[in-house]
Short mmCIF file of C-alpha atoms in Angstrom, two decimals:
data_model
loop_
_atom_site.label_atom_id
_atom_site.label_comp_id
_atom_site.label_asym_id
_atom_site.label_seq_id
_atom_site.Cartn_x
_atom_site.Cartn_y
_atom_site.Cartn_z
CA MET A 1 -34.22 157.82 -255.66
CA LEU A 2 -30.46 158.10 -255.74
CA SER A 3 -28.42 155.15 -256.87
CA ARG A 4 -25.86 153.51 -254.65
CA ALA A 5 -23.02 155.28 -256.42
CA ALA A 6 -24.43 158.60 -255.32
CA ARG A 7 -24.37 157.68 -251.68
CA PRO A 8 -21.13 159.41 -250.64
CA ALA A 9 -22.44 162.64 -252.10
CA LEU A 10 -25.70 162.15 -250.27
CA ARG A 11 -23.89 161.43 -247.07
CA ALA A 12 -21.84 164.60 -247.34
CA GLY A 13 -24.93 166.50 -248.30
CA ALA A 14 -26.96 165.11 -245.47
CA GLN A 15 -24.27 165.96 -242.94
CA SER A 16 -23.66 169.46 -244.16
CA ALA A 17 -27.30 170.15 -244.87
CA ALA A 18 -29.18 172.28 -242.43
CA ARG A 19 -30.01 169.44 -240.07
CA PRO A 20 -30.33 170.39 -236.43
CA ALA A 21 -28.04 168.56 -234.03
CA THR A 22 -30.98 167.46 -231.90
CA LEU A 23 -31.40 164.26 -233.88
CA ASN A 24 -29.04 162.29 -231.69
CA ALA A 25 -30.84 159.03 -232.33
CA THR A 26 -30.62 159.40 -236.07
CA ASN A 27 -26.95 160.41 -236.14
CA ALA A 28 -25.71 156.87 -236.44
CA ALA A 29 -28.45 156.02 -238.88
CA THR A 30 -27.70 158.75 -241.40
CA TYR A 31 -25.76 156.10 -243.26
CA ALA A 32 -28.84 153.96 -243.81
CA THR A 33 -30.45 154.39 -247.16
CA LEU A 34 -34.14 154.77 -247.59
CA ARG A 35 -34.47 151.30 -248.96
CA GLU A 36 -32.77 149.74 -245.94
CA ILE A 37 -35.05 151.59 -243.56
CA GLU A 38 -38.06 150.58 -245.61
CA GLY A 39 -37.05 146.94 -245.43
CA ARG A 40 -36.67 147.02 -241.68
CA LEU A 41 -39.96 148.82 -241.26
CA LYS A 42 -41.70 146.14 -243.26
CA SER A 43 -40.20 143.30 -241.26
CA ILE A 44 -41.03 144.95 -237.93
CA ARG A 45 -44.60 145.47 -239.10
CA ASN A 46 -44.84 141.78 -239.90
CA ILE A 47 -43.46 140.85 -236.48
CA GLU A 48 -46.00 143.15 -234.84
CA LYS A 49 -48.78 141.43 -236.74
CA ILE A 50 -47.61 138.02 -235.60
CA THR A 51 -47.22 138.98 -231.94
CA LYS A 52 -50.61 140.68 -231.95
CA THR A 53 -52.26 137.57 -233.32
CA MET A 54 -50.49 135.38 -230.78
CA LYS A 55 -51.66 137.68 -228.03
CA ILE A 56 -55.26 137.38 -229.16
CA VAL A 57 -54.98 133.61 -229.36
CA ALA A 58 -53.45 133.48 -225.89
CA SER A 59 -56.20 135.72 -224.46
CA THR A 60 -58.94 133.47 -225.78
CA LYS A 61 -57.17 130.39 -224.46
CA LEU A 62 -56.57 132.10 -221.15
CA THR A 63 -60.24 132.41 -220.20
CA ARG A 64 -60.71 128.69 -220.77
CA ALA A 65 -57.49 127.84 -218.97
CA GLN A 66 -58.44 129.98 -216.01
CA ARG A 67 -61.80 128.31 -215.69
CA ALA A 68 -60.14 124.91 -215.79
CA MET A 69 -57.65 126.14 -213.21
CA THR A 70 -60.21 127.31 -210.65
CA GLU A 71 -62.07 124.03 -211.00
CA SER A 72 -58.99 121.86 -210.72
CA ARG A 73 -57.67 123.89 -207.82
CA LYS A 74 -60.83 123.24 -205.87
CA TYR A 75 -60.55 119.60 -206.84
CA GLY A 76 -56.92 119.32 -205.77
CA GLN A 77 -57.50 121.15 -202.50
CA THR A 78 -60.41 118.91 -201.64
CA SER A 79 -58.30 115.88 -202.41
CA ASN A 80 -55.55 117.18 -200.14
CA LEU A 81 -57.99 117.95 -197.33
CA VAL A 82 -57.64 114.38 -196.10
CA PHE A 83 -53.92 114.83 -195.58
CA GLU A 84 -54.38 118.20 -193.93
CA LYS A 85 -56.88 116.77 -191.47
CA ALA A 86 -54.67 113.76 -190.86
CA GLU A 87 -51.71 116.14 -190.44
CA THR A 88 -49.59 114.10 -192.78
CA LYS A 89 -45.97 115.09 -192.96
CA PRO A 90 -43.35 113.95 -195.44
CA ILE A 91 -40.86 111.51 -193.97
CA GLU A 92 -37.38 112.90 -193.58
CA GLY A 93 -34.45 110.66 -193.06
CA GLU A 94 -31.49 108.81 -194.42
CA GLY A 95 -31.91 106.62 -197.46
CA LYS A 96 -35.29 108.06 -198.33
CA LYS A 97 -35.50 108.84 -202.01
CA THR A 98 -37.35 111.94 -203.10
CA LEU A 99 -38.86 112.47 -206.52
CA ILE A 100 -39.49 115.87 -208.02
CA VAL A 101 -42.06 116.30 -210.77
CA VAL A 102 -41.58 119.51 -212.72
CA CYS A 103 -44.72 120.69 -214.51
CA SER A 104 -43.73 122.82 -217.47
CA SER A 105 -44.96 122.61 -221.06
CA ASP A 106 -43.78 122.18 -224.62
CA LYS A 107 -44.11 125.70 -225.86
CA GLY A 108 -41.98 128.74 -225.31
CA LEU A 109 -42.53 132.42 -226.09
CA CYS A 110 -44.06 133.02 -222.70
CA GLY A 111 -41.50 134.88 -220.64
CA GLY A 112 -39.58 133.29 -217.81
CA ILE A 113 -42.06 130.87 -216.33
CA HIS A 114 -40.17 127.76 -217.43
CA SER A 115 -36.76 129.02 -216.39
CA GLY A 116 -38.25 130.11 -213.05
CA MET A 117 -39.21 126.52 -212.37
CA SER A 118 -35.87 125.19 -213.56
CA ARG A 119 -34.13 127.59 -211.21
CA LYS A 120 -36.24 126.43 -208.27
CA THR A 121 -35.51 122.80 -209.13
CA ARG A 122 -31.79 123.48 -209.40
CA ALA A 123 -31.82 125.22 -206.04
CA ILE A 124 -33.40 122.13 -204.45
CA LEU A 125 -30.98 119.83 -206.25
CA ALA A 126 -28.02 121.88 -205.07
CA GLU A 127 -28.98 121.07 -201.48
CA LYS A 128 -29.86 117.41 -202.00
CA PRO A 129 -28.09 116.11 -205.09
CA ASP A 130 -29.55 112.58 -205.04
CA ILE A 131 -33.14 113.56 -205.82
CA ASP A 132 -34.67 112.02 -208.92
CA LEU A 133 -36.43 114.11 -211.52
CA VAL A 134 -39.47 113.60 -213.70
CA VAL A 135 -40.00 116.44 -216.14
CA LEU A 136 -43.25 117.19 -217.94
CA GLY A 137 -42.83 119.32 -221.04
CA GLU A 138 -40.02 119.92 -223.50
CA LYS A 139 -38.94 123.31 -222.19
CA CYS A 140 -37.82 122.31 -218.72
CA LYS A 141 -36.54 119.02 -220.12
CA ALA A 142 -34.10 120.89 -222.32
CA GLN A 143 -33.02 123.15 -219.47
CA LEU A 144 -32.72 120.52 -216.75
CA GLY A 145 -31.47 117.80 -219.08
CA ARG A 146 -28.39 119.88 -219.78
CA SER A 147 -27.52 120.71 -216.17
CA ASN A 148 -28.94 117.74 -214.24
CA GLY A 149 -29.18 114.95 -216.79
CA LYS A 150 -27.97 112.42 -214.23
CA ASN A 151 -31.04 112.94 -212.04
CA MET A 152 -33.54 112.56 -214.83
CA GLN A 153 -35.73 109.47 -214.69
CA LEU A 154 -38.58 110.21 -217.04
CA SER A 155 -39.61 113.01 -219.33
CA PHE A 156 -43.00 113.58 -220.89
CA ALA A 157 -43.79 115.54 -224.03
CA GLY A 158 -46.99 116.66 -225.69
CA ILE A 159 -48.19 118.74 -222.74
CA GLY A 160 -49.65 122.20 -223.14
CA LYS A 161 -51.31 121.86 -226.53
CA ASP A 162 -54.69 122.17 -224.88
CA VAL A 163 -56.16 122.41 -221.41
CA PRO A 164 -54.75 119.37 -219.60
CA THR A 165 -57.21 116.54 -219.03
CA PHE A 166 -57.45 114.24 -216.07
CA ALA A 167 -56.56 111.39 -218.42
CA ASP A 168 -53.17 113.08 -218.93
CA ALA A 169 -52.60 113.29 -215.21
CA GLN A 170 -53.64 109.68 -214.69
CA ALA A 171 -51.34 108.35 -217.39
CA ILE A 172 -48.42 110.30 -215.96
CA ALA A 173 -49.19 109.17 -212.42
CA ASP A 174 -49.31 105.57 -213.64
CA GLN A 175 -45.95 105.84 -215.31
CA ILE A 176 -44.46 107.40 -212.17
CA ALA A 177 -45.93 104.60 -210.06
CA LEU A 178 -44.22 102.09 -212.35
CA LEU A 179 -40.76 103.52 -211.65
CA PRO A 180 -38.53 100.90 -210.04
CA THR A 181 -37.54 102.99 -207.03
CA ASP A 182 -39.95 103.47 -204.15
CA TYR A 183 -40.03 107.13 -203.29
CA ALA A 184 -40.65 108.29 -199.76
CA SER A 185 -41.95 111.62 -200.97
CA VAL A 186 -43.05 113.00 -204.29
CA GLN A 187 -42.92 116.75 -204.76
CA ILE A 188 -44.68 118.43 -207.64
CA ILE A 189 -43.28 121.78 -208.69
CA TYR A 190 -45.67 124.00 -210.60
CA ASN A 191 -46.30 127.66 -211.24
CA LYS A 192 -48.82 129.01 -208.78
CA PHE A 193 -51.13 131.55 -210.35
CA ILE A 194 -51.14 134.61 -208.08
CA ASN A 195 -52.53 137.15 -210.52
CA ALA A 196 -52.33 137.84 -214.23
CA THR A 197 -48.78 139.12 -213.99
CA SER A 198 -47.13 137.17 -211.20
CA TYR A 199 -46.49 133.48 -210.69
CA ASP A 200 -44.49 131.60 -208.16
CA ALA A 201 -42.88 128.21 -208.45
CA THR A 202 -44.58 126.22 -205.68
CA ILE A 203 -44.43 122.66 -204.36
CA ILE A 204 -47.32 120.26 -203.74
CA GLU A 205 -46.53 117.18 -201.74
CA ALA A 206 -47.87 113.81 -202.75
CA TYR A 207 -47.34 111.51 -199.81
CA SER A 208 -46.18 107.92 -199.75
CA GLU A 209 -48.11 105.17 -198.02
CA GLU A 210 -45.63 105.18 -195.17
CA ALA A 211 -46.08 108.90 -194.66
CA ILE A 212 -49.85 108.54 -194.65
CA LEU A 213 -49.65 105.68 -192.15
CA ASN A 214 -47.41 107.69 -189.86
CA SER A 215 -49.52 110.81 -189.87
CA PRO A 216 -50.48 111.83 -186.32
CA ASN A 217 -54.20 112.12 -186.91
CA PHE A 218 -54.51 109.02 -189.07
CA ALA A 219 -56.84 107.29 -186.60
CA ALA A 220 -59.57 109.80 -187.44
CA PHE A 221 -60.15 107.99 -190.70
CA GLU A 222 -61.25 104.47 -191.32
CA ILE A 223 -59.01 103.24 -194.09
CA ASP A 224 -58.19 99.66 -194.90
CA ASP A 225 -54.53 99.03 -195.46
CA GLU A 226 -55.15 97.69 -198.94
CA VAL A 227 -56.98 100.79 -200.08
CA LEU A 228 -54.12 102.98 -199.00
CA ALA A 229 -52.08 102.25 -202.14
CA ASN A 230 -55.07 103.29 -204.23
CA LEU A 231 -55.44 106.49 -202.27
CA ARG A 232 -51.81 107.27 -202.86
CA GLU A 233 -52.01 106.73 -206.61
CA TYR A 234 -55.25 108.62 -206.87
CA SER A 235 -54.03 111.59 -204.87
CA LEU A 236 -50.87 111.71 -206.99
CA ALA A 237 -53.04 111.93 -210.11
CA ASN A 238 -55.22 114.58 -208.45
CA SER A 239 -52.25 116.71 -207.48
CA LEU A 240 -50.71 116.31 -210.93
CA PHE A 241 -53.97 117.39 -212.55
CA TRP A 242 -54.12 120.43 -210.32
CA ALA A 243 -50.52 121.35 -211.04
CA LEU A 244 -50.92 120.84 -214.79
CA ALA A 245 -54.06 122.96 -215.02
CA GLU A 246 -52.65 125.77 -212.93
CA GLY A 247 -49.37 125.68 -214.83
CA HIS A 248 -51.29 125.83 -218.09
CA ALA A 249 -53.23 128.91 -216.98
CA CYS A 250 -49.98 130.58 -215.89
CA GLU A 251 -48.38 129.82 -219.21
CA GLN A 252 -51.24 131.29 -221.20
CA SER A 253 -51.34 134.44 -219.13
CA ALA A 254 -47.56 134.78 -219.29
CA ARG A 255 -47.68 134.35 -223.04
CA ARG A 256 -50.39 136.98 -223.29
CA ASN A 257 -48.23 139.42 -221.34
CA ALA A 258 -45.09 138.59 -223.29
CA MET A 259 -46.87 139.07 -226.60
CA ASP A 260 -48.44 142.29 -225.36
CA ASN A 261 -44.99 143.65 -224.52
CA ALA A 262 -43.58 142.46 -227.84
CA SER A 263 -46.37 144.21 -229.76
CA LYS A 264 -45.79 147.38 -227.76
CA ASN A 265 -42.06 147.29 -228.48
CA ALA A 266 -42.71 146.68 -232.15
CA GLY A 267 -45.10 149.63 -232.17
CA ASP A 268 -42.41 151.85 -230.62
CA MET A 269 -39.87 150.70 -233.15
CA ILE A 270 -42.28 151.33 -236.00
CA THR A 271 -42.88 154.95 -234.96
CA ARG A 272 -39.12 155.47 -234.54
CA PHE A 273 -38.35 154.05 -237.94
CA GLN A 274 -41.21 155.94 -239.52
CA ILE A 275 -39.78 159.24 -238.25
CA LEU A 276 -36.30 158.22 -239.36
CA PHE A 277 -37.66 157.24 -242.76
CA ASN A 278 -39.43 160.56 -243.23
CA ARG A 279 -36.40 162.53 -242.13
CA THR A 280 -34.10 160.64 -244.43
CA ARG A 281 -36.47 161.17 -247.32
CA GLN A 282 -36.54 164.89 -246.55
CA ALA A 283 -32.75 164.95 -246.46
CA VAL A 284 -32.53 163.18 -249.79
CA ILE A 285 -34.93 165.67 -251.36
CA THR A 286 -33.06 168.61 -249.85
CA GLY A 287 -29.79 167.19 -251.11
CA GLU A 288 -31.14 166.80 -254.61
CA LEU A 289 -32.56 170.33 -254.57
CA VAL A 290 -29.22 171.74 -253.44
CA GLU A 291 -27.49 169.90 -256.26
CA ILE A 292 -29.96 171.12 -258.85
CA ILE A 293 -29.84 174.73 -257.66
CA THR A 294 -26.04 174.76 -257.54
CA GLY A 295 -25.92 173.24 -261.00
CA ALA A 296 -28.37 175.78 -262.33
CA ALA A 297 -26.52 178.65 -260.70
CA ALA A 298 -23.21 177.42 -262.11
CA SER A 299 -24.53 177.06 -265.67
CA GLU A 300 -26.13 180.53 -265.56
CA GLU A 301 -22.82 182.28 -265.27
CA MET B 1 -60.87 92.66 -199.40
CA THR B 2 -59.15 92.21 -202.72
CA PHE B 3 -60.22 93.84 -205.93
CA ALA B 4 -60.62 91.96 -209.17
CA TRP B 5 -58.79 94.65 -211.11
CA LYS B 6 -55.95 94.64 -208.60
CA THR B 7 -55.34 90.94 -209.13
CA ALA B 8 -55.49 91.57 -212.88
CA GLY B 9 -52.52 93.89 -212.46
CA LEU B 10 -54.23 97.21 -212.97
CA THR B 11 -53.42 100.26 -210.92
CA TYR B 12 -56.18 102.32 -209.41
CA ASN B 13 -55.68 105.07 -211.96
CA ARG B 14 -55.87 102.60 -214.80
CA PHE B 15 -59.03 101.17 -213.32
CA LEU B 16 -60.51 104.65 -213.07
CA ALA B 17 -59.54 105.46 -216.66
CA VAL B 18 -61.21 102.33 -217.95
CA ALA B 19 -64.33 102.96 -215.89
CA SER B 20 -64.63 106.59 -216.96
CA ARG B 21 -64.10 105.64 -220.59
CA THR B 22 -66.97 103.20 -220.34
CA VAL B 23 -69.23 105.82 -218.80
CA ARG B 24 -68.32 108.36 -221.47
CA ARG B 25 -69.04 105.90 -224.26
CA SER B 26 -72.45 105.10 -222.90
CA LEU B 27 -73.58 108.72 -222.93
CA LYS B 28 -76.03 110.07 -225.48
CA GLU B 29 -74.54 111.09 -228.79
CA ASP B 30 -74.45 114.88 -228.34
CA MET B 31 -72.96 114.76 -224.85
CA ARG B 32 -70.65 111.90 -225.68
CA VAL B 33 -68.62 113.94 -228.17
CA ALA B 34 -67.97 116.67 -225.62
CA ALA B 35 -67.21 114.17 -222.88
CA GLU B 36 -64.83 112.10 -224.94
CA ARG B 37 -62.68 115.13 -225.60
CA ARG B 38 -61.98 115.23 -221.88
CA GLY B 39 -60.69 111.69 -222.04
CA GLU B 40 -58.20 112.32 -224.80
CA MET B 41 -54.58 111.78 -223.97
CA ASP B 42 -51.78 112.17 -226.45
CA LEU B 43 -48.54 112.22 -224.54
CA ARG B 44 -45.13 110.87 -225.35
CA PHE B 45 -42.53 109.95 -222.80
CA ALA B 46 -38.90 108.92 -222.64
CA LYS B 47 -36.86 107.12 -220.02
CA TRP B 48 -33.53 108.65 -219.03
CA GLU B 49 -30.49 106.68 -218.08
CA ASN B 50 -27.17 108.15 -216.96
CA GLY B 51 -27.99 111.58 -218.26
CA LYS B 52 -29.03 110.37 -221.69
CA GLN B 53 -32.53 110.52 -223.03
CA GLY B 54 -33.95 107.27 -224.29
CA GLU B 55 -36.39 106.70 -227.10
CA ASN B 56 -39.60 108.72 -227.27
CA LYS B 57 -42.58 106.45 -226.89
CA ASN B 58 -46.31 106.95 -226.94
CA LEU B 59 -47.52 106.97 -223.36
CA GLY B 60 -50.92 105.39 -223.93
CA GLU B 61 -49.50 102.40 -225.79
CA ALA B 62 -46.66 101.95 -223.32
CA ASN B 63 -49.07 102.02 -220.39
CA ALA B 64 -51.30 99.42 -222.00
CA ALA B 65 -48.32 97.21 -222.82
CA SER B 66 -46.91 97.42 -219.31
CA PHE B 67 -50.21 96.30 -217.86
CA VAL B 68 -50.45 93.39 -220.23
CA SER B 69 -47.00 92.19 -219.21
CA HIS B 70 -47.84 92.87 -215.57
CA ALA B 71 -50.99 90.80 -215.83
CA GLU B 72 -49.15 87.89 -217.44
CA LYS B 73 -46.63 87.77 -214.63
CA SER B 74 -49.13 87.68 -211.80
#
């Protein structure tokens, strides 16, 4: 291989050598030496390996997450059936505080699912700036903490390592119930799993006792007043569990897609660099041959 | 109708967590291991004030502590 000192000669040789002008992509790269290209190839190969492994890990986790999601969705919907039948509506009015719970997770590298939720939250906050926020997961915490730090009440970390358990949801619901302010409505924002490639930031309502009491069809149920507080806490935990499980499934499937795309891109780059590498090597060889032949021809005379 | 756990300062969720933990622990050995993994909770939380994040605390311990103090008050 030529030393660095020989590069200008190589460059001139490579440009004047019989290289067709069709190599538009490689024009700018003629300056790269073989060693530089080799280094980049190696690093891209390593990246491809990593993204491929992450994709496989995400795929295995996804099946489990999806099973947990379908179960928890059924669970959450059944729990909300009471409010549907009672036709419960959130109370709107002056002086009623609203709390938004954003269900994201701690880990990134999964496309735009976290920022999608942050955007939805910001859109709601832009309309009603006095809403309080509880954020689950580091990702949305970082995003919303920067723009809406004043609204933040609580943040939770450690979510998304594994399939969320009901114990997680209960502990969070407890901590929310302990907040000093009494919220007229609690809205949980989570990523709704539509199919493997699309998600939508959606809201589940968790109603306050007042809202449950005021629901038009409330008389259809026999509920003691004292039990109502329990129902509220329990349904908050149920909804949180639902949102966490569905968000988790979305995250895994988004990560799988993101890693799939990353591996594909890395594969493309590898083929491009491989071609470039081969061409450059050819050019170097041609250049050397030209030099040798000219030298031989000159010394013959 | 008042509940014993309510007067002790527990919330319904806390009551449920305690009850389910007891049920899980009384299962047979092979099922207990699988069931107890569903009861694991390892979250941290932080309170925010005026746009600043407070200290990160372990959620399980904080919950237990808050109920102890709650129970002492009532």
